[in-house]
PDB file of C-alpha atoms in Angstrom:
ATOM      1  CA  UNK Y   1    -136.547  83.314-201.560  1.00 49.00           C
ATOM      2  CA  UNK Y   2    -140.272  83.364-199.983  1.00 49.00           C
ATOM      3  CA  UNK Y   3    -140.909  80.382-203.433  1.00 50.00           C
ATOM      4  CA  UNK Y   4    -137.987  78.621-202.194  1.00 48.00           C
ATOM      5  CA  UNK Y   5    -139.028  79.097-198.533  1.00 52.00           C
ATOM      6  CA  UNK Y   6    -142.842  78.301-198.879  1.00 48.00           C
ATOM      7  CA  UNK Y   7    -142.215  74.906-201.160  1.00 49.00           C
ATOM      8  CA  UNK Y   8    -139.349  73.233-198.901  1.00 53.00           C
ATOM      9  CA  UNK Y   9    -142.459  73.833-195.771  1.00 52.00           C
ATOM     10  CA  UNK Y  10    -144.730  71.796-198.080  1.00 52.00           C
ATOM     11  CA  UNK Y  11    -141.911  68.996-198.824  1.00 55.00           C
ATOM     12  CA  UNK Y  12    -141.541  69.183-195.127  1.00 53.00           C
ATOM     13  CA  UNK Y  13    -145.198  68.877-194.094  1.00 54.00           C
ATOM     14  CA  UNK Y  14    -144.668  66.108-196.904  1.00 52.00           C
ATOM     15  CA  UNK Y  15    -142.483  63.812-195.793  1.00 53.00           C
ATOM     16  CA  UNK Y  16    -144.078  64.559-191.812  1.00 52.00           C
ATOM     17  CA  UNK Y  17    -147.369  63.345-193.888  1.00 51.00           C
ATOM     18  CA  UNK Y  18    -146.253  60.311-195.143  1.00 50.00           C
ATOM     19  CA  UNK Y  19    -144.100  59.379-191.997  1.00 49.00           C
ATOM     20  CA  UNK Y  20    -147.243  59.828-189.559  1.00 52.00           C
ATOM     21  CA  UNK Y  21    -150.078  57.426-192.733  1.00 54.00           C
ATOM     22  CA  UNK Y  22    -146.870  54.223-192.260  1.00 58.00           C
ATOM     23  CA  UNK Y  23    -147.249  55.023-188.411  1.00 67.00           C
ATOM     24  CA  UNK Y  24    -150.841  55.320-189.279  1.00 70.00           C
ATOM     25  CA  UNK Y  25    -151.179  51.950-190.708  1.00 86.00           C
ATOM     26  CA  UNK Y  26    -148.969  50.229-187.897  1.00 84.00           C
ATOM     27  CA  UNK Y  27    -151.895  49.430-185.483  1.00 85.00           C
ATOM     28  CA  UNK Y  28    -154.379  48.953-188.222  1.00 87.00           C
ATOM     29  CA  UNK Y  29    -151.903  45.913-189.375  1.00 88.00           C
ATOM     30  CA  UNK Y  30    -151.573  44.590-185.831  1.00 91.00           C
ATOM     31  CA  UNK Y  31    -155.250  44.559-185.067  1.00 89.00           C
ATOM     32  CA  UNK Y  32    -155.202  41.920-188.512  1.00 91.00           C
ATOM     33  CA  UNK Y  33    -153.018  39.992-187.280  1.00 92.00           C
ATOM     34  CA  UNK Y  34    -154.242  39.409-184.920  1.00 90.00           C
ATOM     35  CA  UNK Y  35    -157.608  38.929-186.076  1.00 89.00           C
ATOM     36  CA  UNK Y  36    -156.366  36.459-188.466  1.00 91.00           C
ATOM     37  CA  UNK Y  37    -155.074  33.997-185.151  1.00 92.00           C
ATOM     38  CA  UNK Y  38    -157.783  33.925-183.313  1.00 88.00           C
ATOM     39  CA  UNK Y  39    -160.688  33.557-186.379  1.00 88.00           C
ATOM     40  CA  UNK Y  40    -158.072  31.418-188.253  1.00 91.00           C
ATOM     41  CA  UNK Y  41    -158.985  27.895-186.426  1.00 89.00           C
ATOM     42  CA  UNK Y  42    -162.890  28.319-185.937  1.00 89.00           C
ATOM     43  CA  UNK Y  43    -162.206  28.675-190.179  1.00 91.00           C
ATOM     44  CA  UNK Y  44    -159.975  25.479-189.943  1.00 92.00           C
ATOM     45  CA  UNK Y  45    -163.344  23.928-187.804  1.00 91.00           C
ATOM     46  CA  UNK Y  46    -165.384  25.001-189.984  1.00 92.00           C
ATOM     47  CA  UNK Y  47    -163.518  23.500-193.105  1.00 92.00           C
ATOM     48  CA  UNK Y  48    -163.095  20.195-191.051  1.00 91.00           C
ATOM     49  CA  UNK Y  49    -166.738  20.008-190.246  1.00 91.00           C
ATOM     50  CA  UNK Y  50    -167.230  19.596-194.005  1.00 91.00           C
ATOM     51  CA  UNK Y  51    -165.326  16.405-194.779  1.00 91.00           C
ATOM     52  CA  UNK Y  52    -166.672  13.283-194.818  1.00 88.00           C
ATOM     53  CA  UNK Y  53    -164.565  10.578-192.948  1.00 85.00           C
ATOM     54  CA  UNK Y  54    -162.678   9.614-196.411  1.00 85.00           C
ATOM     55  CA  UNK Y  55    -161.553  13.347-196.461  1.00 86.00           C
ATOM     56  CA  UNK Y  56    -160.506  14.242-194.029  1.00 83.00           C
ATOM     57  CA  UNK Y  57    -156.979  12.549-193.667  1.00 82.00           C
ATOM     58  CA  UNK Y  58    -156.943  11.926-197.528  1.00 84.00           C
ATOM     59  CA  UNK Y  59    -157.436  15.715-198.924  1.00 84.00           C
ATOM     60  CA  UNK Y  60    -155.592  19.216-198.009  1.00 85.00           C
ATOM     61  CA  UNK Y  61    -155.599  21.425-195.212  1.00 81.00           C
ATOM     62  CA  UNK Y  62    -157.542  23.996-196.654  1.00 84.00           C
ATOM     63  CA  UNK Y  63    -159.637  21.845-198.520  1.00 86.00           C
ATOM     64  CA  UNK Y  64    -163.419  21.657-198.305  1.00 89.00           C
ATOM     65  CA  UNK Y  65    -165.817  18.867-198.446  1.00 87.00           C
ATOM     66  CA  UNK Y  66    -168.278  16.880-198.685  1.00 87.00           C
ATOM     67  CA  UNK Y  67    -169.901  15.202-196.154  1.00 87.00           C
ATOM     68  CA  UNK Y  68    -170.530  18.517-193.408  1.00 91.00           C
ATOM     69  CA  UNK Y  69    -174.690  17.931-194.229  1.00 92.00           C
ATOM     70  CA  UNK Y  70    -174.076  14.009-193.116  1.00 92.00           C
ATOM     71  CA  UNK Y  71    -171.920  14.952-190.574  1.00 91.00           C
ATOM     72  CA  UNK Y  72    -174.747  16.753-188.409  1.00 93.00           C
ATOM     73  CA  UNK Y  73    -177.337  14.019-189.492  1.00 93.00           C
ATOM     74  CA  UNK Y  74    -174.367  11.791-187.391  1.00 92.00           C
ATOM     75  CA  UNK Y  75    -173.656  13.880-184.901  1.00 92.00           C
ATOM     76  CA  UNK Y  76    -177.679  14.371-183.699  1.00 93.00           C
ATOM     77  CA  UNK Y  77    -178.343  10.754-184.680  1.00 92.00           C
ATOM     78  CA  UNK Y  78    -174.683   9.408-182.215  1.00 91.00           C
ATOM     79  CA  UNK Y  79    -176.095   7.755-178.731  1.00 89.00           C
ATOM     80  CA  UNK Y  80    -179.467   9.168-179.995  1.00 90.00           C
ATOM     81  CA  UNK Y  81    -180.054  12.600-179.731  1.00 89.00           C
ATOM     82  CA  UNK Y  82    -177.750  13.269-176.454  1.00 93.00           C
ATOM     83  CA  UNK Y  83    -175.113  16.248-178.537  1.00 94.00           C
ATOM     84  CA  UNK Y  84    -178.943  17.994-177.488  1.00 95.00           C
ATOM     85  CA  UNK Y  85    -179.119  16.883-174.085  1.00 95.00           C
ATOM     86  CA  UNK Y  86    -175.850  18.144-173.883  1.00 95.00           C
ATOM     87  CA  UNK Y  87    -176.569  21.540-175.491  1.00 95.00           C
ATOM     88  CA  UNK Y  88    -179.034  21.850-173.756  1.00 95.00           C
ATOM     89  CA  UNK Y  89    -177.379  21.422-170.748  1.00 95.00           C
ATOM     90  CA  UNK Y  90    -174.969  23.921-171.943  1.00 96.00           C
ATOM     91  CA  UNK Y  91    -177.164  26.574-172.104  1.00 95.00           C
ATOM     92  CA  UNK Y  92    -178.992  26.458-168.973  1.00 95.00           C
ATOM     93  CA  UNK Y  93    -175.286  26.634-166.888  1.00 96.00           C
ATOM     94  CA  UNK Y  94    -174.096  29.400-169.210  1.00 95.00           C
ATOM     95  CA  UNK Y  95    -177.574  31.366-169.293  1.00 94.00           C
ATOM     96  CA  UNK Y  96    -179.029  30.748-165.996  1.00 94.00           C
ATOM     97  CA  UNK Y  97    -175.304  31.008-164.523  1.00 94.00           C
ATOM     98  CA  UNK Y  98    -174.454  34.330-165.875  1.00 95.00           C
ATOM     99  CA  UNK Y  99    -178.350  35.587-165.880  1.00 95.00           C
ATOM    100  CA  UNK Y 100    -178.043  34.947-162.074  1.00 95.00           C
ATOM    101  CA  UNK Y 101    -174.281  36.835-161.903  1.00 95.00           C
ATOM    102  CA  UNK Y 102    -175.408  39.051-163.665  1.00 95.00           C
ATOM    103  CA  UNK Y 103    -176.912  40.242-161.046  1.00 94.00           C
ATOM    104  CA  UNK Y 104    -175.814  39.860-158.552  1.00 94.00           C
ATOM    105  CA  UNK Y 105    -172.592  41.201-159.771  1.00 94.00           C
ATOM    106  CA  UNK Y 106    -175.204  44.576-160.537  1.00 94.00           C
ATOM    107  CA  UNK Y 107    -176.523  44.751-157.130  1.00 93.00           C
ATOM    108  CA  UNK Y 108    -172.981  44.064-155.156  1.00 92.00           C
ATOM    109  CA  UNK Y 109    -171.343  46.623-157.632  1.00 92.00           C
ATOM    110  CA  UNK Y 110    -174.073  49.462-156.822  1.00 93.00           C
ATOM    111  CA  UNK Y 111    -173.858  48.985-153.116  1.00 91.00           C
ATOM    112  CA  UNK Y 112    -169.978  49.088-152.995  1.00 91.00           C
ATOM    113  CA  UNK Y 113    -170.353  52.203-155.701  1.00 90.00           C
ATOM    114  CA  UNK Y 114    -172.686  53.977-154.068  1.00 90.00           C
ATOM    115  CA  UNK Y 115    -173.057  53.429-150.437  1.00 89.00           C
ATOM    116  CA  UNK Y 116    -170.267  53.790-147.462  1.00 87.00           C
ATOM    117  CA  UNK Y 117    -170.887  51.827-144.742  1.00 86.00           C
ATOM    118  CA  UNK Y 118    -167.934  50.392-142.612  1.00 89.00           C
ATOM    119  CA  UNK Y 119    -165.840  47.411-143.470  1.00 86.00           C
ATOM    120  CA  UNK Y 120    -166.588  48.976-148.099  1.00 85.00           C
ATOM    121  CA  UNK Y 121    -162.953  48.556-148.743  1.00 86.00           C
ATOM    122  CA  UNK Y 122    -162.476  46.057-147.017  1.00 90.00           C
ATOM    123  CA  UNK Y 123    -164.575  43.465-149.291  1.00 87.00           C
ATOM    124  CA  UNK Y 124    -164.490  45.244-152.471  1.00 85.00           C
ATOM    125  CA  UNK Y 125    -159.638  44.157-151.395  1.00 87.00           C
ATOM    126  CA  UNK Y 126    -160.588  40.620-150.974  1.00 87.00           C
ATOM    127  CA  UNK Y 127    -163.034  40.822-154.280  1.00 84.00           C
ATOM    128  CA  UNK Y 128    -159.674  42.479-155.217  1.00 83.00           C
ATOM    129  CA  UNK Y 129    -157.832  39.581-154.079  1.00 86.00           C
ATOM    130  CA  UNK Y 130    -160.871  36.804-154.740  1.00 83.00           C
ATOM    131  CA  UNK Y 131    -159.604  38.917-159.530  1.00 83.00           C
ATOM    132  CA  UNK Y 132    -155.624  37.094-158.926  1.00 85.00           C
ATOM    133  CA  UNK Y 133    -156.609  33.443-157.302  1.00 85.00           C
ATOM    134  CA  UNK Y 134    -156.940  31.268-160.393  1.00 84.00           C
ATOM    135  CA  UNK Y 135    -160.576  29.032-160.943  1.00 81.00           C
ATOM    136  CA  UNK Y 136    -158.283  25.794-161.325  1.00 83.00           C
ATOM    137  CA  UNK Y 137    -157.257  26.184-157.606  1.00 87.00           C
ATOM    138  CA  UNK Y 138    -160.547  26.270-155.939  1.00 87.00           C
ATOM    139  CA  UNK Y 139    -161.586  23.265-157.842  1.00 88.00           C
ATOM    140  CA  UNK Y 140    -160.842  20.163-156.223  1.00 89.00           C
ATOM    141  CA  UNK Y 141    -161.942  22.912-152.852  1.00 91.00           C
ATOM    142  CA  UNK Y 142    -164.955  23.151-154.167  1.00 91.00           C
ATOM    143  CA  UNK Y 143    -166.039  19.228-154.974  1.00 92.00           C
ATOM    144  CA  UNK Y 144    -165.070  18.221-151.796  1.00 93.00           C
ATOM    145  CA  UNK Y 145    -167.299  21.425-150.325  1.00 93.00           C
ATOM    146  CA  UNK Y 146    -170.161  20.064-152.838  1.00 93.00           C
ATOM    147  CA  UNK Y 147    -169.590  16.491-151.759  1.00 92.00           C
ATOM    148  CA  UNK Y 148    -170.356  17.020-147.958  1.00 92.00           C
ATOM    149  CA  UNK Y 149    -173.377  18.632-148.692  1.00 91.00           C
ATOM    150  CA  UNK Y 150    -175.372  15.847-151.560  1.00 91.00           C
ATOM    151  CA  UNK Y 151    -174.667  18.262-154.437  1.00 90.00           C
ATOM    152  CA  UNK Y 152    -172.095  16.200-156.057  1.00 91.00           C
ATOM    153  CA  UNK Y 153    -173.345  15.101-159.752  1.00 92.00           C
ATOM    154  CA  UNK Y 154    -176.105  17.667-159.269  1.00 93.00           C
ATOM    155  CA  UNK Y 155    -176.607  20.779-162.000  1.00 94.00           C
ATOM    156  CA  UNK Y 156    -175.985  22.888-158.121  1.00 94.00           C
ATOM    157  CA  UNK Y 157    -171.988  21.966-158.469  1.00 93.00           C
ATOM    158  CA  UNK Y 158    -172.148  23.082-162.208  1.00 93.00           C
ATOM    159  CA  UNK Y 159    -174.231  26.593-161.366  1.00 92.00           C
ATOM    160  CA  UNK Y 160    -173.628  27.972-157.884  1.00 92.00           C
ATOM    161  CA  UNK Y 161    -169.696  28.253-158.316  1.00 91.00           C
ATOM    162  CA  UNK Y 162    -170.493  30.609-160.953  1.00 90.00           C
ATOM    163  CA  UNK Y 163    -172.953  32.854-159.107  1.00 91.00           C
ATOM    164  CA  UNK Y 164    -170.382  34.564-157.045  1.00 87.00           C
ATOM    165  CA  UNK Y 165    -167.605  36.198-159.787  1.00 89.00           C
ATOM    166  CA  UNK Y 166    -165.051  38.435-158.020  1.00 90.00           C
ATOM    167  CA  UNK Y 167    -163.862  40.206-161.258  1.00 90.00           C
ATOM    168  CA  UNK Y 168    -167.590  40.779-162.620  1.00 92.00           C
ATOM    169  CA  UNK Y 169    -169.138  42.343-158.927  1.00 92.00           C
ATOM    170  CA  UNK Y 170    -164.716  45.314-159.405  1.00 91.00           C
ATOM    171  CA  UNK Y 171    -167.183  45.513-163.318  1.00 91.00           C
ATOM    172  CA  UNK Y 172    -170.055  46.728-162.216  1.00 93.00           C
ATOM    173  CA  UNK Y 173    -168.704  48.512-159.662  1.00 92.00           C
ATOM    174  CA  UNK Y 174    -166.423  51.052-161.569  1.00 91.00           C
ATOM    175  CA  UNK Y 175    -169.191  51.497-164.299  1.00 91.00           C
ATOM    176  CA  UNK Y 176    -172.158  52.283-161.311  1.00 92.00           C
ATOM    177  CA  UNK Y 177    -169.236  55.238-160.160  1.00 90.00           C
ATOM    178  CA  UNK Y 178    -168.835  56.461-164.014  1.00 88.00           C
ATOM    179  CA  UNK Y 179    -172.589  56.405-165.008  1.00 87.00           C
ATOM    180  CA  UNK Y 180    -174.749  56.756-162.642  1.00 89.00           C
ATOM    181  CA  UNK Y 181    -175.260  60.026-160.801  1.00 89.00           C
ATOM    182  CA  UNK Y 182    -175.408  60.550-157.365  1.00 88.00           C
ATOM    183  CA  UNK Y 183    -177.356  64.003-158.126  1.00 89.00           C
ATOM    184  CA  UNK Y 184    -179.533  61.790-159.387  1.00 88.00           C
ATOM    185  CA  UNK Y 185    -180.127  59.717-156.991  1.00 89.00           C
ATOM    186  CA  UNK Y 186    -180.119  62.411-154.434  1.00 89.00           C
ATOM    187  CA  UNK Y 187    -183.124  64.147-156.819  1.00 89.00           C
ATOM    188  CA  UNK Y 188    -185.336  60.765-156.647  1.00 87.00           C
ATOM    189  CA  UNK Y 189    -184.349  60.330-153.213  1.00 88.00           C
ATOM    190  CA  UNK Y 190    -186.325  64.089-152.186  1.00 88.00           C
ATOM    191  CA  UNK Y 191    -188.880  62.982-154.565  1.00 85.00           C
ATOM    192  CA  UNK Y 192    -189.838  59.998-152.504  1.00 87.00           C
ATOM    193  CA  UNK Y 193    -187.853  57.190-153.795  1.00 83.00           C
ATOM    194  CA  UNK Y 194    -186.783  54.385-151.938  1.00 86.00           C
ATOM    195  CA  UNK Y 195    -183.124  52.976-151.839  1.00 87.00           C
ATOM    196  CA  UNK Y 196    -185.278  49.445-153.317  1.00 88.00           C
ATOM    197  CA  UNK Y 197    -186.760  52.168-156.192  1.00 88.00           C
ATOM    198  CA  UNK Y 198    -184.563  53.912-156.790  1.00 89.00           C
ATOM    199  CA  UNK Y 199    -182.533  50.889-158.182  1.00 89.00           C
ATOM    200  CA  UNK Y 200    -184.599  49.004-159.826  1.00 88.00           C
ATOM    201  CA  UNK Y 201    -186.050  52.699-161.681  1.00 89.00           C
ATOM    202  CA  UNK Y 202    -182.829  54.870-161.880  1.00 88.00           C
ATOM    203  CA  UNK Y 203    -179.364  52.367-161.512  1.00 89.00           C
ATOM    204  CA  UNK Y 204    -180.171  49.759-163.308  1.00 90.00           C
ATOM    205  CA  UNK Y 205    -181.550  51.585-166.131  1.00 89.00           C
ATOM    206  CA  UNK Y 206    -178.004  53.695-166.269  1.00 88.00           C
ATOM    207  CA  UNK Y 207    -176.203  50.318-166.274  1.00 90.00           C
ATOM    208  CA  UNK Y 208    -177.102  48.196-168.784  1.00 88.00           C
ATOM    209  CA  UNK Y 209    -174.485  48.605-170.814  1.00 86.00           C
ATOM    210  CA  UNK Y 210    -172.397  47.412-168.010  1.00 89.00           C
ATOM    211  CA  UNK Y 211    -174.634  44.412-167.539  1.00 91.00           C
ATOM    212  CA  UNK Y 212    -174.638  42.708-170.623  1.00 90.00           C
ATOM    213  CA  UNK Y 213    -170.782  43.823-170.545  1.00 89.00           C
ATOM    214  CA  UNK Y 214    -170.282  41.692-167.571  1.00 92.00           C
ATOM    215  CA  UNK Y 215    -173.110  38.781-169.081  1.00 93.00           C
ATOM    216  CA  UNK Y 216    -171.100  37.898-171.933  1.00 91.00           C
ATOM    217  CA  UNK Y 217    -168.346  37.452-170.717  1.00 91.00           C
ATOM    218  CA  UNK Y 218    -169.879  35.212-168.047  1.00 94.00           C
ATOM    219  CA  UNK Y 219    -171.627  33.133-170.669  1.00 95.00           C
ATOM    220  CA  UNK Y 220    -168.629  33.013-173.077  1.00 93.00           C
ATOM    221  CA  UNK Y 221    -166.705  32.319-169.548  1.00 93.00           C
ATOM    222  CA  UNK Y 222    -169.372  29.176-168.450  1.00 94.00           C
ATOM    223  CA  UNK Y 223    -170.011  28.522-172.075  1.00 95.00           C
ATOM    224  CA  UNK Y 224    -166.196  27.449-172.544  1.00 93.00           C
ATOM    225  CA  UNK Y 225    -165.795  26.612-168.707  1.00 93.00           C
ATOM    226  CA  UNK Y 226    -164.308  22.448-168.680  1.00 93.00           C
ATOM    227  CA  UNK Y 227    -162.922  21.916-165.728  1.00 92.00           C
ATOM    228  CA  UNK Y 228    -165.850  22.353-163.182  1.00 93.00           C
ATOM    229  CA  UNK Y 229    -168.106  20.489-165.366  1.00 94.00           C
ATOM    230  CA  UNK Y 230    -165.483  17.675-165.632  1.00 94.00           C
ATOM    231  CA  UNK Y 231    -164.018  17.683-162.151  1.00 93.00           C
ATOM    232  CA  UNK Y 232    -167.978  17.997-160.192  1.00 94.00           C
ATOM    233  CA  UNK Y 233    -170.178  15.927-163.149  1.00 93.00           C
ATOM    234  CA  UNK Y 234    -169.934  12.267-163.754  1.00 89.00           C
ATOM    235  CA  UNK Y 235    -173.628  11.330-165.468  1.00 89.00           C
ATOM    236  CA  UNK Y 236    -173.429  11.945-168.779  1.00 88.00           C
ATOM    237  CA  UNK Y 237    -176.288  12.579-168.942  1.00 90.00           C
ATOM    238  CA  UNK Y 238    -175.507  15.808-166.987  1.00 93.00           C
ATOM    239  CA  UNK Y 239    -172.449  16.910-168.736  1.00 95.00           C
ATOM    240  CA  UNK Y 240    -172.507  19.855-170.789  1.00 95.00           C
ATOM    241  CA  UNK Y 241    -170.671  20.196-174.197  1.00 94.00           C
ATOM    242  CA  UNK Y 242    -167.299  21.192-173.044  1.00 94.00           C
ATOM    243  CA  UNK Y 243    -167.196  17.753-171.760  1.00 94.00           C
ATOM    244  CA  UNK Y 244    -169.076  15.808-173.439  1.00 94.00           C
ATOM    245  CA  UNK Y 245    -166.678  16.456-176.352  1.00 93.00           C
ATOM    246  CA  UNK Y 246    -164.042  15.826-174.703  1.00 93.00           C
ATOM    247  CA  UNK Y 247    -166.281  12.252-174.013  1.00 91.00           C
ATOM    248  CA  UNK Y 248    -166.180  11.877-178.064  1.00 89.00           C
ATOM    249  CA  UNK Y 249    -162.738  13.045-178.241  1.00 87.00           C
ATOM    250  CA  UNK Y 250    -161.630   9.526-176.034  1.00 88.00           C
ATOM    251  CA  UNK Y 251    -163.881   7.234-177.732  1.00 84.00           C
ATOM    252  CA  UNK Y 252    -162.380   8.412-181.381  1.00 76.00           C
ATOM    253  CA  UNK Y 253    -158.551   7.092-180.407  1.00 73.00           C
ATOM    254  CA  UNK Y 254    -160.499   3.692-180.774  1.00 79.00           C
ATOM    255  CA  UNK Y 255    -163.480   4.868-183.737  1.00 81.00           C
ATOM    256  CA  UNK Y 256    -161.431   7.239-185.679  1.00 77.00           C
ATOM    257  CA  UNK Y 257    -164.932   7.738-187.581  1.00 78.00           C
ATOM    258  CA  UNK Y 258    -166.261  10.335-184.494  1.00 85.00           C
ATOM    259  CA  UNK Y 259    -163.678  11.847-185.825  1.00 88.00           C
ATOM    260  CA  UNK Y 260    -165.456  13.892-187.546  1.00 89.00           C
ATOM    261  CA  UNK Y 261    -168.506  14.212-185.087  1.00 90.00           C
ATOM    262  CA  UNK Y 262    -166.074  15.983-182.823  1.00 91.00           C
ATOM    263  CA  UNK Y 263    -164.746  18.262-185.440  1.00 92.00           C
ATOM    264  CA  UNK Y 264    -168.632  18.920-186.330  1.00 93.00           C
ATOM    265  CA  UNK Y 265    -169.513  20.049-182.126  1.00 93.00           C
ATOM    266  CA  UNK Y 266    -167.349  21.832-182.027  1.00 93.00           C
ATOM    267  CA  UNK Y 267    -167.474  24.006-185.258  1.00 94.00           C
ATOM    268  CA  UNK Y 268    -171.439  24.217-183.470  1.00 94.00           C
ATOM    269  CA  UNK Y 269    -170.893  24.880-180.346  1.00 93.00           C
ATOM    270  CA  UNK Y 270    -169.016  28.527-181.556  1.00 92.00           C
ATOM    271  CA  UNK Y 271    -171.962  28.811-184.143  1.00 92.00           C
ATOM    272  CA  UNK Y 272    -174.495  29.913-180.053  1.00 91.00           C
ATOM    273  CA  UNK Y 273    -171.484  32.775-178.719  1.00 91.00           C
ATOM    274  CA  UNK Y 274    -171.734  33.902-182.565  1.00 88.00           C
ATOM    275  CA  UNK Y 275    -175.426  34.682-182.772  1.00 89.00           C
ATOM    276  CA  UNK Y 276    -174.701  35.963-178.975  1.00 88.00           C
ATOM    277  CA  UNK Y 277    -172.520  38.479-179.964  1.00 84.00           C
ATOM    278  CA  UNK Y 278    -174.434  39.502-183.260  1.00 83.00           C
ATOM    279  CA  UNK Y 279    -177.442  40.368-181.052  1.00 83.00           C
ATOM    280  CA  UNK Y 280    -176.531  41.358-178.162  1.00 78.00           C
ATOM    281  CA  UNK Y 281    -174.643  44.564-179.916  1.00 72.00           C
ATOM    282  CA  UNK Y 282    -177.154  46.827-180.208  1.00 71.00           C
ATOM    283  CA  UNK Y 283    -177.508  47.021-176.120  1.00 69.00           C
ATOM    284  CA  UNK Y 284    -173.494  48.520-175.769  1.00 59.00           C
ATOM    285  CA  UNK Y 285    -174.880  52.357-175.489  1.00 52.00           C
ATOM    286  CA  UNK Y 286    -172.500  54.437-173.665  1.00 46.00           C
ATOM    287  CA  UNK Y 287    -175.567  56.878-172.732  1.00 43.00           C
ATOM    288  CA  UNK Y 288    -178.446  56.093-171.001  1.00 44.00           C
ATOM    289  CA  UNK Y 289    -179.042  59.536-168.412  1.00 41.00           C
ATOM    290  CA  UNK Y 290    -181.798  60.831-170.230  1.00 41.00           C
ATOM    291  CA  UNK Y 291    -184.429  57.830-170.683  1.00 42.00           C
ATOM    292  CA  UNK Y 292    -183.576  57.060-166.880  1.00 45.00           C
ATOM    293  CA  UNK Y 293    -184.082  61.127-165.338  1.00 46.00           C
ATOM    294  CA  UNK Y 294    -187.564  60.841-167.752  1.00 44.00           C
TER     295      UNK Y 294
END
C-alpha cells in the first residue's frame, strides 16, 4: 500500500514538473520572438547593403550580394564625403546632448531626492506631466521660439531642446532615492564635507549606473531623432544622419542608384549604437557603495 502511494506521488510530481517546465519555456519563447522581431530589420538592412545596384532588385531578399565594399566607397565619396559631415554632426548632437542631459538630470534628480524645499513635489509633478507631452507637439513652438532669438538653423537649435529631459530627471530621482543612503550623507556632513563635495564625491559615484542608463537612452534618442533637426535646420551641412539619409531617399526617386547608398548608410549608422552598448555594458553595476565609502 505504501509502495502504491509513493508511486502515485512520484507520478504527480513528474506530471507537475512537466507542466511547470512547459510553462517555463513560454517566457523564453516570447523573448526570442521579440528579439527576432527587433533584429530582423537590422539583418535585412545588412543584407541589402551588400548588394550592388544590379543585385538589389533582381536577387532574393535574403541573398547576400557582392557589392558591399563598392557601396561603402561610393557612399564615402558622394558629394565629397558629405556622409562623414553628417556623421560628425550626429555625434556632436548625440554625444554633446546626452552628456549635458545626463549631467542636468543627475544633479536635478539628486536634489529632488535628497533635499526638502518648498515646491519640491510641485516641480516633480510638473516633470511627470512633461513626460506625457509628445515631442512632436513641442517641435513647432520650439522652432518659433528659436527663430525669434535667431538660433534657428544653428547647432544650438538641435542641442538645447535635448538638455532638459523630464523622463531622465525622473529616472535620476528614483535612482538617487534608492542608491544613496541618507546615513551616508549625514556621515559626510558630520566629517565636515560641504554639499558640493558630498554630491561630487559621494552621490555621483553611487549614481554612475543610473547615469550610464540615462546617457544611453538620450544618446540613442538623439541619434535617431529626425523631426527636430528636420524642422530646425535648413543647411544640409548641419544635418544629422537621419535627415541627410532622408534627402538621399528623396533624391533616389529620380536616381535609383542612390538606394544602395541609402541602405549602406543606414547600416553604418547602426554600428556606432551597437558598439556603444557593448562598450558601456560593464558600467551597469548595482553595488558601488563600497567604493563610495572608501
